[in-house]
Protein backbone atom coordinates (compact mmCIF):
# COMPACT_ATOMS: atom_id res chain seq x y z
CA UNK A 1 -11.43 -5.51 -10.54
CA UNK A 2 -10.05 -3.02 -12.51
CA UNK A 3 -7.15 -3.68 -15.73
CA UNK A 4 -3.74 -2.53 -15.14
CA UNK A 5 -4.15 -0.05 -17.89
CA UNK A 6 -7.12 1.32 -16.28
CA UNK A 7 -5.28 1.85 -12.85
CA UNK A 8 -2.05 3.47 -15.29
CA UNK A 9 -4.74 5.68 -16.90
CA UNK A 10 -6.60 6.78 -14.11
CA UNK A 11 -3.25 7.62 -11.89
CA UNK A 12 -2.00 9.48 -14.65
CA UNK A 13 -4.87 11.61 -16.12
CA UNK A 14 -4.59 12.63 -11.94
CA UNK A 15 -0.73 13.83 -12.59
CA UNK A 16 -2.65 15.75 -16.10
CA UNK A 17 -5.05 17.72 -14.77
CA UNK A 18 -3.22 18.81 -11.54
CA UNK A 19 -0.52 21.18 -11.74
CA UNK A 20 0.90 20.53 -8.35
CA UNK A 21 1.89 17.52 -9.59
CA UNK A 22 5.03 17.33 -12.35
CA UNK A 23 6.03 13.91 -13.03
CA UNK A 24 4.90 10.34 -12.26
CA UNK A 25 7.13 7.55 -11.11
CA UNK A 26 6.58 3.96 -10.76
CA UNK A 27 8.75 1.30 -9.05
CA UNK A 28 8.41 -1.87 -7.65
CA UNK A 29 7.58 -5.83 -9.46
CA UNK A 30 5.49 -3.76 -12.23
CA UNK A 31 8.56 -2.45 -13.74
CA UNK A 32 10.54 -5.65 -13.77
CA UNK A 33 9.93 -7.44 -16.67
CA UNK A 34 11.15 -10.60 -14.88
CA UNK A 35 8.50 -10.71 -12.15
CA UNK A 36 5.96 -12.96 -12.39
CA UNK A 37 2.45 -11.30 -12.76
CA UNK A 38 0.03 -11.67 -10.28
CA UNK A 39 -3.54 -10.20 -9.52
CA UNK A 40 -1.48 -9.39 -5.93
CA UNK A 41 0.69 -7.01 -7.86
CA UNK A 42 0.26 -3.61 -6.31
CA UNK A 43 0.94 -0.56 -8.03
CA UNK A 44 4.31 1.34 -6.41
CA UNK A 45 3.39 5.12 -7.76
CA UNK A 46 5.46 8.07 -6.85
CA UNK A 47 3.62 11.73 -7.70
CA UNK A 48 6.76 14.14 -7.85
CA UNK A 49 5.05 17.35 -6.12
CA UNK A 50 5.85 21.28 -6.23
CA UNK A 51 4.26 21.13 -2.63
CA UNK A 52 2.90 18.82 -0.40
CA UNK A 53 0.95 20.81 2.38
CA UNK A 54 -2.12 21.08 0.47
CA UNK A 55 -2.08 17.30 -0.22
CA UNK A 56 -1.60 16.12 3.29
CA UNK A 57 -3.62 18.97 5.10
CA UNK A 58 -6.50 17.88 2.56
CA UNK A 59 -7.13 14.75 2.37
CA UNK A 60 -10.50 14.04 0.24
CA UNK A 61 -8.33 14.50 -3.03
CA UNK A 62 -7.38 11.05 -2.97
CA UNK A 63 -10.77 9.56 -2.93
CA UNK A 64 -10.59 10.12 -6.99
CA UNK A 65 -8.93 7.20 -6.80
CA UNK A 66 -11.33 4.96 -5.84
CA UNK A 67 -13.78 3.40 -3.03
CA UNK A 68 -11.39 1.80 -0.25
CA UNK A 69 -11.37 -0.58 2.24
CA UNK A 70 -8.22 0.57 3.92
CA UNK A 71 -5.93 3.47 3.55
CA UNK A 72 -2.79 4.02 5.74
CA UNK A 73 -0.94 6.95 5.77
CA UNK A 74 3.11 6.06 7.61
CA UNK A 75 4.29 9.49 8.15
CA UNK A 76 1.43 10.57 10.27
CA UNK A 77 1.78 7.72 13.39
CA UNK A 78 2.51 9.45 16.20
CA UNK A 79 3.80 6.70 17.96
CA UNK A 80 7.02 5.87 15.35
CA UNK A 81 8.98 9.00 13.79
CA UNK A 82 8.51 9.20 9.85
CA UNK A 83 10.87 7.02 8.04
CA UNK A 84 10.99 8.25 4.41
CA UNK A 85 11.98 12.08 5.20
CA UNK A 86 10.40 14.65 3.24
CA UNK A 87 8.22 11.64 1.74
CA UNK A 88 4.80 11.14 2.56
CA UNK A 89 2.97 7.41 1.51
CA UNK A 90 -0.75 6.51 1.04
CA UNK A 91 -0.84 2.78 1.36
CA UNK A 92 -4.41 2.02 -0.54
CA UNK A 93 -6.46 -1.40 -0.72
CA UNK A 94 -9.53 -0.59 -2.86
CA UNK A 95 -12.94 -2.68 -2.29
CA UNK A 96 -11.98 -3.94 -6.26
CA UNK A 97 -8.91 -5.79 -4.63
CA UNK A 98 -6.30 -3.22 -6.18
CA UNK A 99 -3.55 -1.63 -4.27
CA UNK A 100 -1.83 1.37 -4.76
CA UNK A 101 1.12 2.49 -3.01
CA UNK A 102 0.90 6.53 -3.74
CA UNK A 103 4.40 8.59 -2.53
CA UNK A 104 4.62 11.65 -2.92
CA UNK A 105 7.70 13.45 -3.38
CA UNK A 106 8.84 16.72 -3.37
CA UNK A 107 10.62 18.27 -6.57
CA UNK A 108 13.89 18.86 -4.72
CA UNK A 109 14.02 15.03 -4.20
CA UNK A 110 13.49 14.33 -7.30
CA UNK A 111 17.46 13.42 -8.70
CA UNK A 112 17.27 11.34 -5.39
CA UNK A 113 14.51 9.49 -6.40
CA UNK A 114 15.14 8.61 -9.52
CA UNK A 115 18.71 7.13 -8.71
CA UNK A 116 17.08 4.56 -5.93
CA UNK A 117 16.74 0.67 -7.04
CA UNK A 118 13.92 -1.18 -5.47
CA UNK A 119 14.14 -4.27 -6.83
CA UNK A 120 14.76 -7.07 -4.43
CA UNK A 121 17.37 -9.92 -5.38
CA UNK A 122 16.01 -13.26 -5.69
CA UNK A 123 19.10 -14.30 -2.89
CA UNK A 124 17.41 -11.31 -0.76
CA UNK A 125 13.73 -12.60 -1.61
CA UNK A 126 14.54 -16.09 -0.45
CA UNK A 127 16.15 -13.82 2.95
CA UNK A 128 12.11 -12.82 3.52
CA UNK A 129 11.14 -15.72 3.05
CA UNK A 130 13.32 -17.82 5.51
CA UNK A 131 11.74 -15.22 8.18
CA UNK A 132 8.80 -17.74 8.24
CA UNK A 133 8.76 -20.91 9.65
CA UNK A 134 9.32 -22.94 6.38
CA UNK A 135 8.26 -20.32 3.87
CA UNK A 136 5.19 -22.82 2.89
CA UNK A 137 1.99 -21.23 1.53
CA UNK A 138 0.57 -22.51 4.49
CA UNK A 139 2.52 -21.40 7.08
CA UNK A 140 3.02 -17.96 5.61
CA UNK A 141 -0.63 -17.75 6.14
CA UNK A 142 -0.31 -19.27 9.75
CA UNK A 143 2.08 -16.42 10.32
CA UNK A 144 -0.06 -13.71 9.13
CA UNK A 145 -3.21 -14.42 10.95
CA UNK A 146 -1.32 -14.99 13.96
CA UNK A 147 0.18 -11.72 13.54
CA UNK A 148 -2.99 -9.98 12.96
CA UNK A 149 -4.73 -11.66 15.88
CA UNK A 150 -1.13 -10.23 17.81
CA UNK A 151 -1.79 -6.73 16.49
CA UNK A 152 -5.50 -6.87 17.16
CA UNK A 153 -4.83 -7.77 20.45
CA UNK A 154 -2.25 -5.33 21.15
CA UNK A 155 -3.97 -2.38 19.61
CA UNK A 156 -6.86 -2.68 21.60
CA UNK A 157 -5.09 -3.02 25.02
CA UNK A 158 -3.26 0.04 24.01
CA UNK A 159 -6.54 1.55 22.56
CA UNK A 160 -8.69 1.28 26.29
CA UNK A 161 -5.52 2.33 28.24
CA UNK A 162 -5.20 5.69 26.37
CA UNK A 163 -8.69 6.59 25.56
CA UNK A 164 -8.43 6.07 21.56
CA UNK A 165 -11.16 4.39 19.40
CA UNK A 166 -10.04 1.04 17.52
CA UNK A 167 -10.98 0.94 14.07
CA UNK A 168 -13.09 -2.52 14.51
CA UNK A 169 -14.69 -1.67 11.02
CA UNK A 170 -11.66 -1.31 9.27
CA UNK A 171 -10.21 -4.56 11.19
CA UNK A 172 -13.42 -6.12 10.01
CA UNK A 173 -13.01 -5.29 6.23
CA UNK A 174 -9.53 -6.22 6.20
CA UNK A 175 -9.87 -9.67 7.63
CA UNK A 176 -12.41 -10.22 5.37
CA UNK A 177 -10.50 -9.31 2.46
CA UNK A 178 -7.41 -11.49 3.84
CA UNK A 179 -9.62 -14.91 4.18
CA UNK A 180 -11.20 -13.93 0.81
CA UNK A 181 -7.62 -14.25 -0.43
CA UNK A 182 -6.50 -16.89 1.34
CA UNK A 183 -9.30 -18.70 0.10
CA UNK A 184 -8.23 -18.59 -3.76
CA UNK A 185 -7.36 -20.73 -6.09
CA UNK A 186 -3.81 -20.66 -7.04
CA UNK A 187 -4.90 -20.09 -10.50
CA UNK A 188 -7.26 -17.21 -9.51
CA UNK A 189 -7.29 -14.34 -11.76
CA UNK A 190 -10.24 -12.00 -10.20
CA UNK A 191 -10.09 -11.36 -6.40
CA UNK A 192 -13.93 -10.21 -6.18
């Protein structure tokens, strides 16, 4: 798995050595000093942009990064609208078990950007949690893998009854990964 600091140095010699790119933002637990550190920690990155067509309509730039398992991109499911406006999100789970969660944003946003908090409250973090049955380890788990078994389910029905190819491989991978986890010590500090 690789360090923190090699994930910090590697997204921003990126931001360095491409001029389309003119600032780097991070958010999320990394940039509370009160969080607790895990090796679940992803990395919340925001790339402020001088344009983004060449970024979206091109795609292979982001495999600098890093061999993946998984990477979603929000803004370009056809079935929901876009929910982060001129925004557009990588979500990244690398076959090292790191996760980056790329944004880019474009340079008119950029005041609006920086003036967002995304810190959750521990009163709203408890709020998550009661969404589960008890908010147990164990039945947080229950709750995922039913809800992946839901989505598989569902996304193949829809898959065969409008001619679109599931991505068993991915689905593969990911469960994989997500019993790997599941399967850690609570102490764990590597996940592969």
């Amino acid at each position: 798995m690789r360090t923190e600091q090699q994930i910090m140095d590697l997204v921003l010699t990126i931001a360095e050595q491409d001029k389309r790119i003119r600032a780097v933002g991070m958010n999320g637990s990394r940039t509370n000093p009160n969080a607790p550190k895990d090796i679940f920690q992803d990395f919340d990155i925001a790339y402020i942009v001088t344009e983004m067509d060449s970024f979206i309509n091109d795609t292979t730039w982001i495999d600098i990064f890093g061999e993946r398992i998984i990477m979603q991109t929000p803004e370009n499911k056809s079935m929901f609208p876009p929910e982060l406006g001129d925004r557009f999100t990588y979500l990244m789970l690398f076959t090292d078990g790191n996760r980056i969660d790329l944004t880019l944003i474009p340079i008119e946003k950029k005041d609006e950007y920086c003036r967002e908090d995304k810190n959750l409250s521990e009163e709203k973090w408890q709020e998550v949690l009661s969404t589960y049955p008890n908010g147990s380890y164990e039945s947080i788990w229950k709750a995922l893998f039913a809800m992946c078994d839901l989505f598989r389910s569902t996304a193949i029905f829809v898959a065969d009854n409008l001619d679109f190819n599931y991505p068993y491989e991915e689905d593969k991978k990911v469960n994989a990964y997500l019993i790997r986890v599941e399967r850690l010590s609570p102490d764990g500090s590597e996940i592969y």
